[in-house]
Structure formats: C-alpha cells, structure tokens
Short mmCIF file of N, CA and C in Angstrom, two decimals:
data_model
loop_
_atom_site.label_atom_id
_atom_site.label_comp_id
_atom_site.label_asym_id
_atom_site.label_seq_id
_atom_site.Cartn_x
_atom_site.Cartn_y
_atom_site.Cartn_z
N UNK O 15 -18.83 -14.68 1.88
CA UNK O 15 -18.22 -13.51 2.48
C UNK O 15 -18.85 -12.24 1.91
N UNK O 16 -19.07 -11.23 2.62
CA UNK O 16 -19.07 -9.68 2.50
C UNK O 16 -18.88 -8.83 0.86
N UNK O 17 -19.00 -8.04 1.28
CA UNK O 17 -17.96 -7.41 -0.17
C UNK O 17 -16.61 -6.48 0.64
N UNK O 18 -15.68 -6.89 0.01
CA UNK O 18 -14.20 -6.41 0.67
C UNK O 18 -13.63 -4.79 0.21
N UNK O 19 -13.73 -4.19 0.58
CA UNK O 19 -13.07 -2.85 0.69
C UNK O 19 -11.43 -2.68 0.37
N UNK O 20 -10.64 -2.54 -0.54
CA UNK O 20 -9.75 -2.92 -0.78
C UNK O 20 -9.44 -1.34 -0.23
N UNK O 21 -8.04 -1.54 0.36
CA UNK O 21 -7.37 -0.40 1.06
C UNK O 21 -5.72 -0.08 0.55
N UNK O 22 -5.19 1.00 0.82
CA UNK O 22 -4.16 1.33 0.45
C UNK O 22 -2.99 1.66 1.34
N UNK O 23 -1.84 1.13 1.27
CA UNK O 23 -1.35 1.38 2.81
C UNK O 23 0.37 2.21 2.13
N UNK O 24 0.92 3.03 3.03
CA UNK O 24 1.92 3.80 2.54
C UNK O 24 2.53 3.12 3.42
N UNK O 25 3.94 3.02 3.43
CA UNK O 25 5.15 2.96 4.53
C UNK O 25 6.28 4.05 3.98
N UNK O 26 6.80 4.75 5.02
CA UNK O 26 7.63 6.07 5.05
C UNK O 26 8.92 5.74 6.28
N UNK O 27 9.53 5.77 5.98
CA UNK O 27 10.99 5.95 7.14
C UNK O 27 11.34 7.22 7.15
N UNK O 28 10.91 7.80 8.82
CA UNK O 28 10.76 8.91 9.04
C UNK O 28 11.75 8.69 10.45
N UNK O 29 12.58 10.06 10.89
CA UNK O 29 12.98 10.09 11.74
C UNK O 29 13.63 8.68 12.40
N UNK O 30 14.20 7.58 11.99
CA UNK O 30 14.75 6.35 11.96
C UNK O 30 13.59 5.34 12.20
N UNK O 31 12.44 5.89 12.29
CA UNK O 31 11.30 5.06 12.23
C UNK O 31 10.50 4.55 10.87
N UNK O 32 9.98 3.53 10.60
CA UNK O 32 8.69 3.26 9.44
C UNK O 32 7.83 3.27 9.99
N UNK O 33 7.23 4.17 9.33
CA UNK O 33 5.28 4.23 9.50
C UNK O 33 4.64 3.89 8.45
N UNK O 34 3.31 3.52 9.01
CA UNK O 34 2.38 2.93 7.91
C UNK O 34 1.01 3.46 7.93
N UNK O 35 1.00 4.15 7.11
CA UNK O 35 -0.66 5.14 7.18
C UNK O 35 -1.29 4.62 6.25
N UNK O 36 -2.36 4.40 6.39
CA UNK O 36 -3.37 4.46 5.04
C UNK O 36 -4.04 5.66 4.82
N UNK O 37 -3.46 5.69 3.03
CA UNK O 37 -4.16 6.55 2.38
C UNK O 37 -5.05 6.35 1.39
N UNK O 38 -5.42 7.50 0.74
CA UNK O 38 -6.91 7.08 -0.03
C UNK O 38 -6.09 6.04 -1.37
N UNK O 39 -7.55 5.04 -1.49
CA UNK O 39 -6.94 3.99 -2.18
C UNK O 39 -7.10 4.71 -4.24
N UNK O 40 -5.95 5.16 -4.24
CA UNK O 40 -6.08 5.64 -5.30
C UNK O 40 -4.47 5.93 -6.08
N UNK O 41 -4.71 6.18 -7.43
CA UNK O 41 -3.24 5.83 -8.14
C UNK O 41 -2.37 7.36 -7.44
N UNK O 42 -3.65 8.35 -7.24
CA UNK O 42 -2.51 10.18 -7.15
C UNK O 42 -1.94 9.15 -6.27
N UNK O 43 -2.00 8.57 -4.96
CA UNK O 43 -1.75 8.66 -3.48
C UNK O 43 -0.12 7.61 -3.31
N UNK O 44 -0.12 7.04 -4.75
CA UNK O 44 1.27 6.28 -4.56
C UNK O 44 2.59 7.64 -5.50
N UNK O 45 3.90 7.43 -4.65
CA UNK O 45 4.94 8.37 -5.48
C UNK O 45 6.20 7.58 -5.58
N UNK O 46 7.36 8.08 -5.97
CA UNK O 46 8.28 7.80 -6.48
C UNK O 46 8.99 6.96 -5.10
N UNK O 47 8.60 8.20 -3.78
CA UNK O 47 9.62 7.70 -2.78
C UNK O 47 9.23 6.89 -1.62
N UNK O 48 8.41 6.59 -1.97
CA UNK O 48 7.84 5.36 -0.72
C UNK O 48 7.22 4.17 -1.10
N UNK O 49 7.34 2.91 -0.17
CA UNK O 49 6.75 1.80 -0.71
C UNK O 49 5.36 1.71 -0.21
N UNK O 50 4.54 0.89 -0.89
CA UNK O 50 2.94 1.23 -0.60
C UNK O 50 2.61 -0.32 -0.72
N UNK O 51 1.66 -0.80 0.30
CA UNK O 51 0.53 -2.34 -0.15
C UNK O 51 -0.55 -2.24 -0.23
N UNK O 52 -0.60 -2.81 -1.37
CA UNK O 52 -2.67 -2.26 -1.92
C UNK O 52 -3.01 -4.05 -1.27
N UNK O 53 -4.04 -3.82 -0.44
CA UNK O 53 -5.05 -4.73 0.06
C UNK O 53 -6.22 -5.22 -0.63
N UNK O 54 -5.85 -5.90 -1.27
CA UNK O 54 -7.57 -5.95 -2.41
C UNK O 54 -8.29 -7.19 -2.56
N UNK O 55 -7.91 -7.57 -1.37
CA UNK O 55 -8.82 -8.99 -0.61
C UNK O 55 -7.85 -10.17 -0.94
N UNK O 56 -8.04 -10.99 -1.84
CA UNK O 56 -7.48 -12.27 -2.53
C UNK O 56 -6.02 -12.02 -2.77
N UNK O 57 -5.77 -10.75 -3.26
CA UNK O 57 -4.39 -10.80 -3.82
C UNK O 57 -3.91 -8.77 -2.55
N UNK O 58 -2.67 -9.26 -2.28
CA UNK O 58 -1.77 -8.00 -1.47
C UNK O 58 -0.53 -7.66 -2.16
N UNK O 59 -0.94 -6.46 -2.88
CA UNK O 59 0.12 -6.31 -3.68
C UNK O 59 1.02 -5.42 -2.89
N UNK O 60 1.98 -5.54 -3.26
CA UNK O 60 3.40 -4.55 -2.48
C UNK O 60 4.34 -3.63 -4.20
N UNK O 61 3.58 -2.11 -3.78
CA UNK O 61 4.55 -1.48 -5.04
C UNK O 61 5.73 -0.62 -4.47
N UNK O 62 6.55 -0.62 -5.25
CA UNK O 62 8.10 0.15 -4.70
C UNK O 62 8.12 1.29 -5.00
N UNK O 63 7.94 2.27 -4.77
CA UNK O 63 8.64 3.74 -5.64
C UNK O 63 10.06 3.67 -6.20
N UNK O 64 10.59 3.65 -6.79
CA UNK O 64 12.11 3.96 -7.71
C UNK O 64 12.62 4.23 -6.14
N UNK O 65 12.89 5.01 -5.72
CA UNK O 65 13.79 5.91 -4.54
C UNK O 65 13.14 5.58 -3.38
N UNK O 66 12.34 4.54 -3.33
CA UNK O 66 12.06 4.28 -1.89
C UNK O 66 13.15 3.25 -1.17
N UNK O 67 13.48 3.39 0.03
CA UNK O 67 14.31 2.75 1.03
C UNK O 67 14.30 1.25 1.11
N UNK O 68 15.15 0.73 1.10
CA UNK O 68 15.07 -0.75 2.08
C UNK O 68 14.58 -1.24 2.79
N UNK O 69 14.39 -0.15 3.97
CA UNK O 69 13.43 0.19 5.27
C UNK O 69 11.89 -0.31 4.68
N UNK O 70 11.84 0.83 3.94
CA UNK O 70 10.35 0.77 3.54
C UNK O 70 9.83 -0.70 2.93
N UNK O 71 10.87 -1.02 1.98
CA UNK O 71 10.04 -2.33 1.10
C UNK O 71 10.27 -3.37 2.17
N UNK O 72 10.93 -3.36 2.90
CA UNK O 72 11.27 -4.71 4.52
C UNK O 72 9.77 -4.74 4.79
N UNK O 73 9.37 -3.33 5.60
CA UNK O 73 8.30 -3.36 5.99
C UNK O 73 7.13 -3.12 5.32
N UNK O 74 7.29 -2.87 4.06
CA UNK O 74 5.73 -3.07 3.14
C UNK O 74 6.10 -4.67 3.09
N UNK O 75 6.69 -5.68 2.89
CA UNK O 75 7.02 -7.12 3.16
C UNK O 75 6.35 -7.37 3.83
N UNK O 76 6.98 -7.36 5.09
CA UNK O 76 6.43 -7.70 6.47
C UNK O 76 4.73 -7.61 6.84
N UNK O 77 4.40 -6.14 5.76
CA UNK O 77 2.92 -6.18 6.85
C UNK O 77 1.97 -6.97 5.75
N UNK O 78 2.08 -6.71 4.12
CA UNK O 78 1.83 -7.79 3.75
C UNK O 78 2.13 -9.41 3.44
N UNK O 79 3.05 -9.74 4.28
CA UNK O 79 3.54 -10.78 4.63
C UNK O 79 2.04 -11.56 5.99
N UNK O 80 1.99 -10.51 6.70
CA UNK O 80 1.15 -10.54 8.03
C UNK O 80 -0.30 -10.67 7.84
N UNK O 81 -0.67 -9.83 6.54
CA UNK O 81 -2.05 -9.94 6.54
C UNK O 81 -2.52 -11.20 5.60
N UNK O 82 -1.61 -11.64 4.76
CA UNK O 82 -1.37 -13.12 4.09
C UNK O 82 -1.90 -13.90 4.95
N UNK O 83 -0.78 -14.22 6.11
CA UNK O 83 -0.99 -15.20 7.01
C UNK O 83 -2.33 -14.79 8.05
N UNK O 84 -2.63 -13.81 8.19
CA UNK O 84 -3.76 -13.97 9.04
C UNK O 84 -5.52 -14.36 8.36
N UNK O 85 -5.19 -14.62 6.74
CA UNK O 85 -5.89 -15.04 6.34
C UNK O 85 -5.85 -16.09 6.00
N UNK O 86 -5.23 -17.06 6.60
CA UNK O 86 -5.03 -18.24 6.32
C UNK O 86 -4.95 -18.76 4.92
N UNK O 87 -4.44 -18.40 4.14
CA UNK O 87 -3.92 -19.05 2.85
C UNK O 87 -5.41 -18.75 1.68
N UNK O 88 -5.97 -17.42 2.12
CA UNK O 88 -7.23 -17.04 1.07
C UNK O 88 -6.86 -15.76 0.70
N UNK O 89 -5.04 -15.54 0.78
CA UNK O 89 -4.79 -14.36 0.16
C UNK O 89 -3.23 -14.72 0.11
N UNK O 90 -2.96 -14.15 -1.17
CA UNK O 90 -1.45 -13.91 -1.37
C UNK O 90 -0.89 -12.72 -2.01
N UNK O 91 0.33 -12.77 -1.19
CA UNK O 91 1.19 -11.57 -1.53
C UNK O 91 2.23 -11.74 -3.16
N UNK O 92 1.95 -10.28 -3.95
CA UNK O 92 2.21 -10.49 -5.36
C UNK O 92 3.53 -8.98 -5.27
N UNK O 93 4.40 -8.67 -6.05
CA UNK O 93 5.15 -7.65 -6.65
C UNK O 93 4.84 -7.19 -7.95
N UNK O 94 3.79 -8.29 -8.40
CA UNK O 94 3.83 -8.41 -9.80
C UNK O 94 2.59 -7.21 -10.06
N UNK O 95 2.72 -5.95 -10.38
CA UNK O 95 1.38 -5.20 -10.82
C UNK O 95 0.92 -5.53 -12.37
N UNK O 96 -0.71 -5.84 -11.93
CA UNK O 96 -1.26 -6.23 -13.34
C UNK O 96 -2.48 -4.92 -13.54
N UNK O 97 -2.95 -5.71 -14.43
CA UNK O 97 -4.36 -4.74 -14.73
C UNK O 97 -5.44 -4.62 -13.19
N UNK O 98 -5.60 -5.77 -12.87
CA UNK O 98 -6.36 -5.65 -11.47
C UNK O 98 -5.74 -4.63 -10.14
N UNK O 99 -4.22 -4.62 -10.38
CA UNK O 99 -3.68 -3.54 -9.21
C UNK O 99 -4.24 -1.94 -10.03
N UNK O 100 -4.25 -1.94 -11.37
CA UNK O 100 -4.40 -0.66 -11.46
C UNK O 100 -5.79 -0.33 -11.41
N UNK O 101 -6.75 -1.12 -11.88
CA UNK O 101 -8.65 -1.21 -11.73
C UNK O 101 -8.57 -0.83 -10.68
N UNK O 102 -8.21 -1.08 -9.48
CA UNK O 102 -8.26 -1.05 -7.87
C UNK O 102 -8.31 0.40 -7.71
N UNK O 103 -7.01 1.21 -8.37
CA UNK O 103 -5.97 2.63 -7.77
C UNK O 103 -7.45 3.63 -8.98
N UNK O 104 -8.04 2.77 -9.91
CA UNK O 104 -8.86 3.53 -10.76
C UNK O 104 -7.63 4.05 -12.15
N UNK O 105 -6.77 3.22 -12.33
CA UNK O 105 -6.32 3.19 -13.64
C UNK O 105 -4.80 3.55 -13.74
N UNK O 106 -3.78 3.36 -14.93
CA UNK O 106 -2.50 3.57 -14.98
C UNK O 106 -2.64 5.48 -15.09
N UNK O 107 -1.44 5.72 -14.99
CA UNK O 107 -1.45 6.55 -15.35
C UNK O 107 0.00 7.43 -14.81
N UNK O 108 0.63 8.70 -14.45
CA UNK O 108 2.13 8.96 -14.01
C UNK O 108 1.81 8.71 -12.40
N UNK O 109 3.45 9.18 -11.72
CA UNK O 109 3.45 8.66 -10.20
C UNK O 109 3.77 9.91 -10.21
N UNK O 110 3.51 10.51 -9.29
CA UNK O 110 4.37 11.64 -8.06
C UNK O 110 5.48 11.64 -8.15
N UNK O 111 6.41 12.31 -8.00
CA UNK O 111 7.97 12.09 -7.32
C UNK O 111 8.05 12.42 -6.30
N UNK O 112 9.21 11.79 -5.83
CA UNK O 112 8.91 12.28 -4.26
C UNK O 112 8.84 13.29 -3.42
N UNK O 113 9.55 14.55 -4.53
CA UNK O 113 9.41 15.71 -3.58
C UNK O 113 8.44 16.67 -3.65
N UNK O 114 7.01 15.59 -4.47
CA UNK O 114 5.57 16.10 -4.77
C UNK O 114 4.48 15.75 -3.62
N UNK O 115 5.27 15.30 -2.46
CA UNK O 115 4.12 14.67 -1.21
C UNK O 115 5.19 15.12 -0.15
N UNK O 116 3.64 15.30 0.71
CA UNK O 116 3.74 15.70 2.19
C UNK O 116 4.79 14.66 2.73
N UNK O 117 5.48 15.56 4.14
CA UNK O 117 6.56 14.40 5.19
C UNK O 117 5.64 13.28 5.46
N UNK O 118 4.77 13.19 5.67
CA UNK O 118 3.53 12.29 6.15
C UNK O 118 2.51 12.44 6.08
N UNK O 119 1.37 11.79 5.11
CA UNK O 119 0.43 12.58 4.91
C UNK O 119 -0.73 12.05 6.62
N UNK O 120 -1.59 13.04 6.32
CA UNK O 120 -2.87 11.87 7.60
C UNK O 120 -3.37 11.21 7.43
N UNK O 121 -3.56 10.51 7.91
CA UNK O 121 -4.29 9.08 7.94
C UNK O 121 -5.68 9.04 7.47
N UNK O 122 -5.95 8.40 6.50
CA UNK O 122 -7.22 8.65 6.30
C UNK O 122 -8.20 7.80 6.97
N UNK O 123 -9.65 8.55 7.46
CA UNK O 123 -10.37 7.77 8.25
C UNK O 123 -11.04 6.86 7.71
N UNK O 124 -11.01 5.98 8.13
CA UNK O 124 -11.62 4.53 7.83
C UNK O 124 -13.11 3.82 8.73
N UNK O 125 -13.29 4.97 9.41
CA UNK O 125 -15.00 4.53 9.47
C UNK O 125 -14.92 3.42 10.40
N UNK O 126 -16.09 2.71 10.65
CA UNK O 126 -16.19 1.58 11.54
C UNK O 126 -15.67 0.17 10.22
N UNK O 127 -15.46 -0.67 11.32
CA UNK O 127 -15.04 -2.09 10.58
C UNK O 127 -14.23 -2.73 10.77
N UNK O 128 -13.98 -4.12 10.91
CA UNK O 128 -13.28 -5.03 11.52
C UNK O 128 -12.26 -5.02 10.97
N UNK O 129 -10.91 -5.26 12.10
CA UNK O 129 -9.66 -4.97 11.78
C UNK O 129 -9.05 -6.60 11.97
#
C-alpha cells in the first residue's frame, strides 16, 4: 500500500444537526467542546472534549465505526489516546476550550484523492 495521509475529523451539533468537517490534522484544531476522529490508517481514534455532547461522540462512533468496516478489518477503532495519537496531532500539549473556536470552522481542502 501507498503512504496514508492521516486526517482529522471534527463533529459539532449545530442547529439540531451534527456535522463533520475536517480540519487541519493537528493538536491546536481539537477543543474542549467537540468530539473529533483522528484517521491514521491502522488505528481510528475517537477523542471527546470534556463538554462535548452525546450527539457528537454517537456520531464521532458511528463515522469511525464506518470507516473500520469499510476497511475490512485492516483498521480499528481505539478511545484509548497513546503516544502515536499525539505523534500524529505533532505532540501533547493544552486543548482549547470551547469558547476559544469558531461556530464551525471551514473545511479544510483536501486536494485530490480517493475517498
């Protein structure tokens, strides 16, 4: 296989809706109040913010629940953050709170490449 691009995905419950944007895969881009799934090929981690919703961690579940299975059993979904979730974000370090980020930030562009 390739070399894998590990990506960062936000989920927000906005207006009775969850959305899921990807943002830049990096530690600023996760905060207190939303749940986020870092994509990092082999392993899909799902992190919680303290004050993020039900809503949100259902559906940070769900979509790494989805991309698990569409890889047929050459990736699994973890809660557990280790040293490799933080290598990924480029290192530990504080979170945001939540009333330090945009209602939604934009989507960051992701260029050509198979979805």
């Amino acid at each position: 296989d390739g070399v894998y691009m590990p990506r960062l995905l936000l989920t927000k419950r906005l207006d009775g809706h969850v959305h899921i944007v990807q943002v830049p895969t990096a530690r600023d881009s996760l905060n207190e109040g939303d749940a986020f799934v870092l994509d990092a090929g082999a392993k899909i981690y799902t992190w919680f913010g303290g004050s993020s919703s039900p809503f949100e961690k259902q559906a940070a579940n769900t979509y790494a629940e989805n991309i698990e299975n569409d890889r047929g059993g050459k990736a699994k979904v973890t809660d557990t953050v280790d040293d490799d979730f933080w290598s990924v974000l480029g290192g530990p370090g504080d979170i945001k709170s939540a009333a330090d980020v945009p209602v939604l930030p934009e989507p960051t562009p992701v260029g050509e490449g198979v979805l």
